[in-house]
Short mmCIF file of C-alpha atoms and ligand atoms in Angstrom, two decimals:
data_model
loop_
_atom_site.label_atom_id
_atom_site.label_comp_id
_atom_site.label_asym_id
_atom_site.label_seq_id
_atom_site.Cartn_x
_atom_site.Cartn_y
_atom_site.Cartn_z
CA MET A 1 -16.98 12.71 -13.54
CA HIS A 2 -15.81 11.33 -10.19
CA GLN A 3 -17.00 7.83 -11.09
CA LEU A 4 -14.54 7.56 -13.98
CA THR A 5 -11.64 5.12 -13.78
CA LEU A 6 -8.14 6.01 -15.01
CA ALA A 7 -8.80 4.07 -18.21
CA GLU A 8 -12.07 5.96 -18.80
CA ILE A 9 -10.37 9.28 -18.01
CA ALA A 10 -7.67 8.58 -20.59
CA ARG A 11 -10.36 7.89 -23.21
CA GLY A 12 -12.38 10.97 -22.21
CA LEU A 13 -9.32 13.21 -22.45
CA ALA A 14 -8.28 11.72 -25.79
CA ASP A 15 -11.83 12.22 -27.15
CA LYS A 16 -11.90 15.80 -25.78
CA LYS A 17 -15.02 15.08 -23.71
CA PHE A 18 -13.45 17.13 -20.92
CA SER A 19 -10.08 18.68 -20.16
CA SER A 20 -7.70 17.73 -17.40
CA GLU A 21 -8.23 21.19 -15.94
CA GLU A 22 -12.01 20.66 -15.72
CA LEU A 23 -11.59 17.24 -14.18
CA THR A 24 -8.98 18.49 -11.72
CA LYS A 25 -11.20 21.38 -10.60
CA ALA A 26 -14.18 19.05 -10.17
CA LEU A 27 -12.21 16.60 -8.05
CA LEU A 28 -10.60 19.31 -5.92
CA ALA A 29 -14.09 20.67 -5.19
CA ARG A 30 -15.28 17.17 -4.30
CA ILE A 31 -12.34 16.66 -1.94
CA THR A 32 -13.03 19.99 -0.22
CA GLN A 33 -16.68 19.04 0.17
CA LEU A 34 -16.39 15.41 1.28
CA ASP A 35 -12.98 14.85 2.81
CA PRO A 36 -13.82 16.40 6.20
CA GLN A 37 -15.80 13.18 6.86
CA LEU A 38 -12.84 10.95 5.99
CA ASN A 39 -9.64 12.88 6.79
CA SER A 40 -7.89 11.12 3.90
CA PHE A 41 -5.65 14.05 2.90
CA ILE A 42 -2.84 15.66 4.88
CA SER A 43 -2.12 18.30 2.23
CA LEU A 44 -3.97 19.48 -0.86
CA THR A 45 -1.79 20.83 -3.68
CA GLU A 46 -4.33 22.88 -5.63
CA ASP A 47 -1.86 25.25 -7.31
CA LEU A 48 0.46 22.49 -8.44
CA ALA A 49 -2.52 20.42 -9.63
CA LEU A 50 -3.95 23.20 -11.78
CA GLN A 51 -0.55 23.99 -13.23
CA GLN A 52 0.07 20.29 -14.06
CA ALA A 53 -3.46 19.93 -15.49
CA LYS A 54 -2.98 22.91 -17.80
CA ALA A 55 0.41 21.60 -18.91
CA ALA A 56 -1.13 18.18 -19.62
CA ASP A 57 -3.93 19.76 -21.67
CA ALA A 58 -1.31 21.69 -23.64
CA ARG A 59 0.66 18.49 -24.30
CA ARG A 60 -2.51 16.76 -25.52
CA ALA A 61 -3.32 19.75 -27.74
CA ASN A 62 0.13 19.22 -29.27
CA GLY A 63 -0.81 15.69 -30.23
CA GLU A 64 0.74 13.84 -27.29
CA ASN A 65 -1.12 10.92 -25.80
CA GLY A 66 -0.58 8.65 -22.83
CA ALA A 67 -2.69 6.84 -20.29
CA LEU A 68 -1.57 9.09 -17.43
CA LEU A 69 -1.38 12.39 -19.32
CA GLY A 70 -3.76 14.64 -17.37
CA ALA A 71 -4.87 11.94 -14.91
CA PRO A 72 -5.46 13.16 -11.33
CA ILE A 73 -3.75 11.14 -8.59
CA ALA A 74 -2.39 11.67 -5.07
CA HIS A 75 0.71 10.44 -3.28
CA LYS A 76 0.97 8.78 0.11
CA ASP A 77 2.66 11.35 2.31
CA LEU A 78 5.94 9.44 2.53
CA PHE A 79 6.89 10.05 -1.09
CA CYS A 80 9.10 13.14 -1.14
CA THR A 81 7.55 16.00 -3.11
CA GLN A 82 9.78 18.97 -3.84
CA GLY A 83 8.76 22.10 -1.95
CA ILE A 84 5.67 20.36 -0.52
CA ARG A 85 5.24 19.04 3.00
CA THR A 86 6.21 15.36 3.24
CA SER A 87 5.15 14.47 6.78
CA CYS A 88 5.11 10.65 6.87
CA GLY A 89 2.08 11.12 9.15
CA SER A 90 4.40 12.29 11.94
CA LYS A 91 4.89 15.37 14.07
CA MET A 92 8.57 14.64 13.52
CA LEU A 93 8.25 15.77 9.88
CA ASP A 94 5.27 18.11 10.20
CA ASN A 95 7.27 21.02 8.80
CA PHE A 96 9.45 19.04 6.37
CA LYS A 97 9.33 20.28 2.79
CA ALA A 98 11.27 17.81 0.71
CA PRO A 99 14.08 19.34 -1.37
CA TYR A 100 13.53 16.85 -4.21
CA ASP A 101 10.92 14.55 -5.75
CA ALA A 102 10.94 10.80 -5.11
CA THR A 103 11.62 8.80 -8.27
CA VAL A 104 8.00 7.58 -8.28
CA VAL A 105 6.73 11.17 -8.03
CA ALA A 106 9.09 12.39 -10.76
CA LYS A 107 8.21 9.51 -13.11
CA LEU A 108 4.48 10.02 -12.71
CA ALA A 109 4.82 13.77 -13.16
CA ALA A 110 6.82 13.20 -16.35
CA ALA A 111 4.05 10.90 -17.61
CA GLY A 112 1.67 13.83 -17.11
CA ALA A 113 -0.15 12.75 -13.95
CA VAL A 114 -1.68 15.57 -11.90
CA THR A 115 -0.94 15.60 -8.16
CA LEU A 116 -4.02 16.63 -6.16
CA GLY A 117 -2.36 16.22 -2.79
CA LYS A 118 -0.64 14.05 -0.20
CA THR A 119 -2.65 11.37 1.57
CA ASN A 120 -2.90 10.50 5.24
CA MET A 121 -1.12 7.45 6.59
CA ASP A 122 -0.09 5.68 9.77
CA GLU A 123 2.92 7.39 11.33
CA PHE A 124 6.03 6.21 9.45
CA ALA A 125 3.78 3.57 7.80
CA MET A 126 3.51 1.59 11.03
CA GLY A 127 0.02 0.25 11.44
CA SER A 128 -2.95 -1.53 9.93
CA ALA A 129 -5.72 0.93 10.76
CA ASN A 130 -4.49 4.43 9.93
CA GLU A 131 -5.10 5.46 13.52
CA SER A 132 -1.48 6.28 14.40
CA SER A 133 -1.26 9.38 12.16
CA TYR A 134 -0.31 12.67 13.83
CA TYR A 135 -3.05 14.17 11.64
CA GLY A 136 -5.78 11.98 13.10
CA ALA A 137 -7.47 8.74 12.10
CA VAL A 138 -8.86 8.15 8.61
CA LYS A 139 -12.44 6.85 8.34
CA ASN A 140 -13.64 4.05 6.10
CA PRO A 141 -16.13 5.40 3.51
CA TRP A 142 -18.07 2.12 3.72
CA ASN A 143 -18.80 2.79 7.38
CA LEU A 144 -17.44 5.92 9.02
CA GLU A 145 -17.18 4.14 12.37
CA HIS A 146 -14.69 1.64 10.96
CA VAL A 147 -11.02 1.90 10.06
CA PRO A 148 -9.97 2.02 6.39
CA GLY A 149 -6.94 -0.20 7.00
CA GLY A 150 -3.38 0.98 7.02
CA SER A 151 -0.86 2.20 6.66
CA SER A 152 -2.03 3.59 3.28
CA GLY A 153 -5.50 4.33 4.67
CA GLY A 154 -5.65 7.87 3.28
CA SER A 155 -4.95 6.75 -0.29
CA ALA A 156 -7.48 3.92 0.08
CA ALA A 157 -10.30 5.97 1.63
CA ALA A 158 -9.87 8.75 -0.95
CA VAL A 159 -9.99 6.38 -3.93
CA ALA A 160 -12.85 4.32 -2.49
CA ALA A 161 -14.89 7.49 -1.87
CA ARG A 162 -14.34 8.53 -5.50
CA LEU A 163 -12.39 11.65 -4.49
CA LEU A 164 -9.91 10.62 -7.18
CA PRO A 165 -9.39 7.58 -9.42
CA ALA A 166 -6.09 6.22 -8.08
CA ALA A 167 -3.24 6.91 -5.68
CA THR A 168 0.25 5.74 -4.84
CA ALA A 169 0.82 3.70 -1.69
CA THR A 170 3.50 1.56 -0.08
CA ASP A 171 3.48 -1.93 1.37
CA THR A 172 5.95 -3.15 3.99
CA GLY A 173 3.74 -5.87 5.46
CA GLY A 174 0.43 -5.35 3.69
CA SER A 175 -0.20 -1.61 3.60
CA ILE A 176 -1.40 -1.60 -0.01
CA ARG A 177 -3.33 -4.88 -0.03
CA GLN A 178 -5.00 -4.66 3.40
CA PRO A 179 -6.50 -1.16 2.96
CA ALA A 180 -7.52 -2.24 -0.58
CA ALA A 181 -9.40 -5.16 0.97
CA PHE A 182 -11.02 -2.97 3.65
CA THR A 183 -12.28 -0.36 1.15
CA ASN A 184 -13.21 -2.47 -1.91
CA LEU A 185 -10.21 -1.50 -4.04
CA THR A 186 -7.62 -3.28 -6.12
CA GLY A 187 -4.09 -2.83 -4.80
CA LEU A 188 -0.80 -4.26 -5.99
CA LYS A 189 2.45 -4.70 -4.09
CA PRO A 190 5.11 -5.26 -6.75
CA THR A 191 8.16 -7.52 -6.55
CA TYR A 192 10.79 -6.05 -4.23
CA GLY A 193 13.04 -3.89 -6.44
CA ARG A 194 10.45 -3.32 -9.20
CA VAL A 195 9.55 0.22 -8.02
CA SER A 196 12.26 2.62 -6.88
CA ARG A 197 12.42 3.42 -3.17
CA TRP A 198 14.46 6.58 -3.77
CA GLY A 199 12.74 9.44 -2.01
CA MET A 200 10.30 7.09 -0.28
CA ILE A 201 10.84 7.63 3.45
CA ALA A 202 12.06 4.29 4.78
CA TYR A 203 10.27 2.19 7.37
CA ALA A 204 11.89 -1.25 6.85
CA SER A 205 14.11 -1.02 3.80
CA SER A 206 14.28 -4.73 2.93
CA LEU A 207 10.48 -4.98 2.93
CA ASP A 208 9.19 -1.58 1.69
CA GLN A 209 7.78 -1.39 -1.82
CA GLY A 210 5.66 1.25 -3.56
CA GLY A 211 2.67 0.36 -5.71
CA PRO A 212 -0.75 1.41 -7.01
CA LEU A 213 -4.15 1.58 -5.30
CA ALA A 214 -7.09 1.91 -7.68
CA ARG A 215 -10.59 0.60 -8.28
CA THR A 216 -9.72 -1.90 -11.02
CA ALA A 217 -6.86 -4.14 -12.10
CA GLU A 218 -6.87 -2.24 -15.40
CA ASP A 219 -6.12 0.99 -13.53
CA CYS A 220 -3.46 -0.66 -11.38
CA ALA A 221 -1.75 -1.69 -14.64
CA ILE A 222 -1.79 1.92 -15.84
CA LEU A 223 -0.44 3.38 -12.60
CA LEU A 224 2.16 0.65 -12.10
CA GLN A 225 3.42 1.29 -15.63
CA GLY A 226 4.19 4.86 -14.59
CA MET A 227 5.88 3.84 -11.33
CA ALA A 228 8.00 0.80 -12.24
CA GLY A 229 11.50 0.66 -13.62
CA PHE A 230 15.19 0.59 -12.82
CA ASP A 231 16.62 3.49 -10.84
CA ALA A 232 20.36 3.87 -10.35
CA ASN A 233 19.62 5.94 -7.22
CA ASP A 234 18.16 2.89 -5.43
CA SER A 235 20.77 0.18 -4.91
CA THR A 236 18.04 -2.47 -4.53
CA SER A 237 16.26 -1.48 -7.72
CA ILE A 238 16.36 -4.30 -10.26
CA ASP A 239 17.45 -3.72 -13.82
CA GLU A 240 14.76 -5.75 -15.58
CA PRO A 241 12.74 -4.39 -18.49
CA VAL A 242 9.21 -3.28 -17.54
CA PRO A 243 6.62 -5.22 -19.55
CA ASP A 244 3.48 -3.60 -20.96
CA TYR A 245 1.10 -4.33 -18.07
CA SER A 246 -2.05 -3.22 -19.91
CA ALA A 247 -1.20 -5.68 -22.70
CA SER A 248 -1.14 -8.53 -20.17
CA LEU A 249 -4.75 -8.04 -19.00
CA ASN A 250 -6.57 -10.11 -21.58
CA GLY A 251 -4.70 -13.41 -21.46
CA SER A 252 -6.88 -16.53 -21.17
CA LEU A 253 -7.02 -18.25 -17.78
CA GLN A 254 -7.49 -21.65 -19.43
CA GLY A 255 -5.30 -24.10 -17.54
CA LEU A 256 -4.08 -21.53 -14.99
CA ARG A 257 -3.00 -23.46 -11.90
CA ILE A 258 -4.27 -21.83 -8.71
CA GLY A 259 -2.81 -22.98 -5.39
CA VAL A 260 -4.90 -22.58 -2.25
CA PRO A 261 -2.77 -23.05 0.89
CA LYS A 262 -4.45 -25.23 3.47
CA GLU A 263 -2.81 -23.28 6.32
CA TYR A 264 -4.81 -20.18 5.34
CA PHE A 265 -8.08 -21.71 6.52
CA SER A 266 -7.34 -21.87 10.22
CA ALA A 267 -9.36 -20.85 13.26
CA GLY A 268 -8.46 -17.16 13.02
CA LEU A 269 -10.24 -16.71 9.67
CA ASP A 270 -13.81 -15.33 9.65
CA SER A 271 -15.80 -18.19 8.07
CA ARG A 272 -17.81 -15.75 5.95
CA ILE A 273 -14.55 -14.51 4.41
CA ALA A 274 -13.50 -18.13 3.81
CA ASP A 275 -16.77 -18.66 1.91
CA LEU A 276 -16.19 -15.58 -0.26
CA VAL A 277 -12.64 -16.75 -1.01
CA MET A 278 -13.94 -20.13 -2.16
CA ALA A 279 -16.62 -18.39 -4.24
CA SER A 280 -13.87 -16.45 -6.03
CA VAL A 281 -12.10 -19.74 -6.73
CA GLU A 282 -15.30 -21.11 -8.29
CA GLU A 283 -15.55 -18.01 -10.47
CA LEU A 284 -11.97 -18.48 -11.70
CA LYS A 285 -12.65 -22.16 -12.36
CA LYS A 286 -15.46 -21.11 -14.70
CA LEU A 287 -12.82 -19.14 -16.61
CA GLY A 288 -10.71 -22.24 -17.07
CA ALA A 289 -8.46 -22.26 -14.00
CA VAL A 290 -7.63 -25.47 -12.19
CA VAL A 291 -7.33 -25.53 -8.41
CA LYS A 292 -4.94 -27.40 -6.20
CA GLU A 293 -4.49 -27.47 -2.44
CA ILE A 294 -0.93 -26.58 -1.45
CA SER A 295 0.97 -26.18 1.81
CA LEU A 296 3.07 -23.31 3.15
CA PRO A 297 4.24 -24.99 6.36
CA ASN A 298 6.26 -22.08 7.74
CA ILE A 299 3.71 -19.29 7.52
CA GLN A 300 2.82 -19.72 11.18
CA HIS A 301 6.24 -18.23 12.02
CA ALA A 302 5.93 -15.26 9.67
CA ILE A 303 4.31 -12.75 12.05
CA PRO A 304 6.91 -13.09 14.82
CA ALA A 305 9.73 -12.93 12.24
CA TYR A 306 8.26 -9.83 10.59
CA TYR A 307 7.70 -8.09 13.93
CA VAL A 308 11.40 -8.54 14.70
CA ILE A 309 12.83 -7.65 11.27
CA ALA A 310 10.61 -4.64 10.53
CA PRO A 311 11.16 -2.93 13.91
CA ALA A 312 14.90 -3.75 13.73
CA GLU A 313 15.21 -1.98 10.39
CA ALA A 314 12.94 0.82 11.60
CA SER A 315 15.07 1.44 14.69
CA SER A 316 18.05 1.95 12.41
CA ASN A 317 16.23 3.97 9.71
CA LEU A 318 14.59 6.29 12.22
CA SER A 319 17.81 7.07 14.09
CA ARG A 320 18.37 9.97 11.67
CA PHE A 321 15.41 11.84 13.16
CA ASP A 322 17.24 13.31 16.11
CA GLY A 323 16.34 17.00 16.02
CA VAL A 324 19.80 17.81 14.67
CA ARG A 325 20.19 16.17 11.28
CA PHE A 326 16.49 15.69 10.57
CA GLY A 327 13.13 16.33 12.12
CA TYR A 328 11.37 18.13 14.92
CA ARG A 329 13.48 19.81 17.61
CA CYS A 330 12.15 20.33 21.14
CA GLU A 331 11.99 23.80 22.75
CA ASN A 332 14.85 24.98 24.99
CA PRO A 333 16.97 21.85 25.32
CA LYS A 334 19.13 21.84 28.46
CA ASN A 335 21.96 19.90 26.83
CA LEU A 336 22.58 17.51 23.92
CA ILE A 337 21.11 14.42 25.61
CA ASP A 338 18.03 16.37 26.63
CA LEU A 339 17.69 17.56 23.03
CA TYR A 340 17.81 14.00 21.65
CA LYS A 341 15.49 12.61 24.28
CA ARG A 342 12.83 15.26 24.11
CA SER A 343 12.97 15.75 20.31
CA ARG A 344 12.40 12.03 19.77
CA GLY A 345 10.02 11.67 22.71
CA GLU A 346 7.84 14.54 21.55
CA GLY A 347 8.25 14.03 17.79
CA PHE A 348 7.37 10.32 17.58
CA GLY A 349 4.00 8.87 18.60
CA PRO A 350 3.58 5.79 20.83
CA GLU A 351 3.48 3.11 18.09
CA VAL A 352 6.69 4.39 16.50
CA GLN A 353 8.41 4.56 19.89
CA ARG A 354 7.29 1.00 20.66
CA ARG A 355 8.77 -0.29 17.40
CA ILE A 356 12.06 1.57 17.86
CA MET A 357 12.41 0.00 21.31
CA VAL A 358 11.54 -3.50 20.09
CA GLY A 359 13.94 -3.13 17.17
CA ALA A 360 16.83 -1.74 19.19
CA TYR A 361 16.36 -4.56 21.71
CA ALA A 362 16.36 -7.27 19.01
CA LEU A 363 19.55 -5.85 17.51
CA SER A 364 21.42 -5.42 20.79
CA ALA A 365 24.57 -7.51 21.21
CA GLY A 366 23.12 -9.97 23.72
CA TYR A 367 19.94 -10.70 21.79
CA TYR A 368 20.94 -10.42 18.13
CA ASP A 369 21.33 -14.17 17.57
CA ALA A 370 18.21 -15.07 19.53
CA TYR A 371 15.89 -12.67 17.70
CA TYR A 372 17.21 -10.94 14.59
CA LEU A 373 19.29 -13.83 13.24
CA LYS A 374 16.52 -16.32 14.01
CA ALA A 375 13.98 -14.10 12.26
CA GLN A 376 16.20 -13.94 9.17
CA LYS A 377 16.35 -17.74 9.09
CA ILE A 378 12.56 -17.92 9.27
CA ARG A 379 12.43 -15.40 6.45
CA ARG A 380 14.41 -17.81 4.28
CA LEU A 381 12.11 -20.73 5.21
CA VAL A 382 9.05 -18.66 4.23
CA LYS A 383 10.67 -17.84 0.90
CA ASN A 384 11.55 -21.51 0.32
CA ASP A 385 7.92 -22.50 0.97
CA PHE A 386 6.83 -20.18 -1.82
CA MET A 387 9.56 -21.33 -4.20
CA ALA A 388 8.41 -24.93 -3.69
CA ALA A 389 4.74 -23.98 -4.15
CA PHE A 390 5.45 -22.13 -7.39
CA THR A 391 6.91 -25.27 -8.96
CA GLU A 392 3.36 -26.68 -8.77
CA VAL A 393 1.07 -23.69 -9.31
CA ASP A 394 1.02 -20.39 -11.23
CA ILE A 395 -0.63 -18.25 -8.57
CA ILE A 396 -1.53 -18.62 -4.91
CA LEU A 397 -4.98 -17.47 -3.80
CA GLY A 398 -6.38 -16.78 -0.35
CA PRO A 399 -7.94 -14.16 1.87
CA THR A 400 -6.19 -10.77 2.15
CA THR A 401 -7.24 -10.38 5.78
CA PRO A 402 -8.72 -12.72 8.41
CA ASN A 403 -11.45 -10.19 9.35
CA PRO A 404 -13.19 -7.22 7.76
CA ALA A 405 -12.39 -3.64 8.87
CA TRP A 406 -12.70 -3.27 12.63
CA LYS A 407 -14.22 -0.37 14.54
CA LEU A 408 -12.13 2.72 15.14
CA GLY A 409 -10.31 2.35 18.44
CA ALA A 410 -11.11 -1.37 18.80
CA LYS A 411 -7.49 -2.48 18.86
CA ASN A 412 -5.85 0.59 20.39
CA SER A 413 -5.14 -1.00 23.75
CA ASP A 414 -3.82 -4.24 22.23
CA PRO A 415 -1.22 -3.68 19.50
CA VAL A 416 -0.48 -7.40 19.16
CA SER A 417 -4.08 -8.12 18.14
CA ALA A 418 -3.56 -5.67 15.25
CA TYR A 419 -0.23 -7.31 14.33
CA LEU A 420 -2.03 -10.67 14.02
CA GLU A 421 -4.32 -9.23 11.34
CA ASP A 422 -1.28 -9.07 9.00
CA VAL A 423 -1.01 -12.87 8.83
CA TYR A 424 -1.81 -13.22 5.10
CA THR A 425 0.03 -10.22 3.73
CA ILE A 426 3.46 -10.09 5.39
CA THR A 427 4.75 -13.33 3.86
CA ALA A 428 4.93 -11.68 0.41
CA ASN A 429 7.13 -8.93 1.87
CA LEU A 430 9.39 -11.41 3.67
CA ALA A 431 9.83 -13.29 0.38
CA GLY A 432 9.88 -10.16 -1.85
CA LEU A 433 7.03 -11.53 -3.99
CA PRO A 434 4.35 -9.53 -5.81
CA GLY A 435 0.81 -9.64 -4.37
CA LEU A 436 -2.54 -8.18 -5.31
CA SER A 437 -5.80 -7.75 -3.40
CA MET A 438 -9.09 -7.53 -5.29
CA PRO A 439 -12.69 -7.00 -4.14
CA ALA A 440 -14.57 -10.27 -3.66
CA GLY A 441 -17.72 -9.53 -1.69
CA PHE A 442 -19.07 -8.07 1.55
CA VAL A 443 -19.56 -9.12 5.16
CA ASP A 444 -21.88 -6.97 7.31
CA GLY A 445 -21.73 -4.28 4.62
CA LEU A 446 -17.94 -4.17 4.77
CA PRO A 447 -15.75 -5.13 1.79
CA VAL A 448 -13.69 -8.33 1.65
CA GLY A 449 -10.55 -8.84 -0.42
CA VAL A 450 -9.02 -11.88 -2.06
CA GLN A 451 -5.24 -11.96 -2.32
CA LEU A 452 -3.31 -13.33 -5.29
CA LEU A 453 0.45 -14.00 -5.10
CA ALA A 454 2.72 -14.77 -8.05
CA PRO A 455 6.40 -15.57 -8.70
CA TYR A 456 8.92 -12.72 -8.93
CA PHE A 457 8.19 -10.13 -11.65
CA GLN A 458 4.85 -11.73 -12.57
CA GLU A 459 2.84 -8.58 -11.81
CA GLY A 460 1.32 -8.99 -15.28
CA ARG A 461 -0.06 -12.40 -14.32
CA LEU A 462 -1.70 -10.99 -11.17
CA LEU A 463 -3.24 -8.15 -13.14
CA ASN A 464 -4.43 -10.56 -15.82
CA VAL A 465 -6.19 -12.84 -13.32
CA ALA A 466 -7.73 -9.90 -11.44
CA HIS A 467 -8.87 -8.24 -14.66
CA GLN A 468 -10.50 -11.41 -15.96
CA TYR A 469 -12.21 -11.86 -12.60
CA GLN A 470 -13.43 -8.25 -12.74
CA GLN A 471 -14.79 -8.75 -16.27
CA ASN A 472 -17.04 -11.44 -14.81
CA THR A 473 -17.97 -10.00 -11.39
CA ASP A 474 -19.16 -6.61 -10.23
CA TRP A 475 -17.88 -6.37 -6.63
CA HIS A 476 -15.27 -3.78 -7.65
CA THR A 477 -17.96 -1.49 -9.11
CA ARG A 478 -19.86 -1.10 -5.83
CA THR A 479 -19.77 2.42 -4.42
CA PRO A 480 -20.07 3.34 -0.72
CA THR A 481 -23.35 5.11 0.12
CA GLY A 482 -22.94 8.86 0.49
CA PHE A 483 -20.00 8.99 -1.91
N1 LIG B 1 0.70 -3.53 9.47
C1 LIG B 1 2.08 -3.71 9.17
C2 LIG B 1 2.92 -2.94 10.15
O1 LIG B 1 2.36 -2.28 10.95
C3 LIG B 1 2.39 -3.31 7.76
C4 LIG B 1 2.56 -1.87 7.56
C5 LIG B 1 3.02 -1.54 6.16
O2 LIG B 1 2.93 -2.36 5.24
N2 LIG B 1 3.57 -0.36 6.01
O3 LIG B 1 4.10 -3.00 10.15
#
């Protein structure tokens, strides 16, 4: 049963081949058996899952239907779940039980999805390897000595290892698409404002966006449908109708204009990944697409701009965790300053502390114009590059990452080398555009992803292209040995 996709589960439940309760029990047993190798879960929510599964079965018995009704999923552990630990991968929130559900959690629960647990993640979603979690590193099911990507590494490893069909994730600079690429999944970062951020613990508010991680584009369409929509509780949520994403999957690609940016193929890109990217272009050409070289001249400035803006927003967002209003409090503080210093010093790990310092520095009076303001100007230039490109092409295609998943620990002593791995993903966050990563082959037995970017609110177009590609290739069906 663990090989079933969300779409297949919906059909199986509708045809009464199995119940949600049976499926839920089978997957919980599989998680208990296999997850010790991966460490992809921070919390399992067995009682809640069984209760939701029974309720979903009862709704189906009453004639209700729905693609998510009875479907088992898990949430990245930064989505608030009422009465359940919501740790954000941090000691700071190790004992935090959220008093309410995030909008995404509430919407999916209302659609009948069953929550199996909360998945591991980089601390406060800062990272690209899922090694900065207070709960330990997550392993890549394709090779247990390699990282699964981050920050949504727990969601990715769990779905890739067939512990469950799909999971929620978030993407501030690539944390849905990069782990998707590293674990042979399909992951979609929606347009900024498409999915509510209410109850999603903030890292960098102007960049953060929730989205689905699954094995197929078809499943991403199903999960996104349950997540997307206007939310009056999130002031950056956009009041646009949500299209039927599943209905968009079967459009013809005849005449689709694909732009391939020449700047993507620079020295930093593994040539074997470049070859797989071009092979995916050939595949799409067979389906009727036409290809055009384009230019995004300002992408070379995107990493430095992102690594000013994201830490700046993080330093502000994380100021609330002070041991008084929120978060861990140190033992026996001598006075108020000691309480702040030790609560934050002991509660936050080294990567989070580094980012708070970088961000506070960039925002300080003497440096604001030189760093933060300059970074915002670059952000606009990056956006303008995309706006110009999308007058000529319908989607932009390239690699999701310059290299496949690296070995655990390989970049621990050099954070900047990990930052550089985000080169292809962060531009979509700076511009607020939707992006999708889909499986496109293997290098040294490790999965490789191809990234598609589209104009604002064209998630349906991304899903359509990925689905058509997946109807004609089988990379996404490959399963890691041992799982
Ligand atoms: N790797 C990027 C960072 O560390 C992106 C993380 C994310 O998207 N949450 O900031």
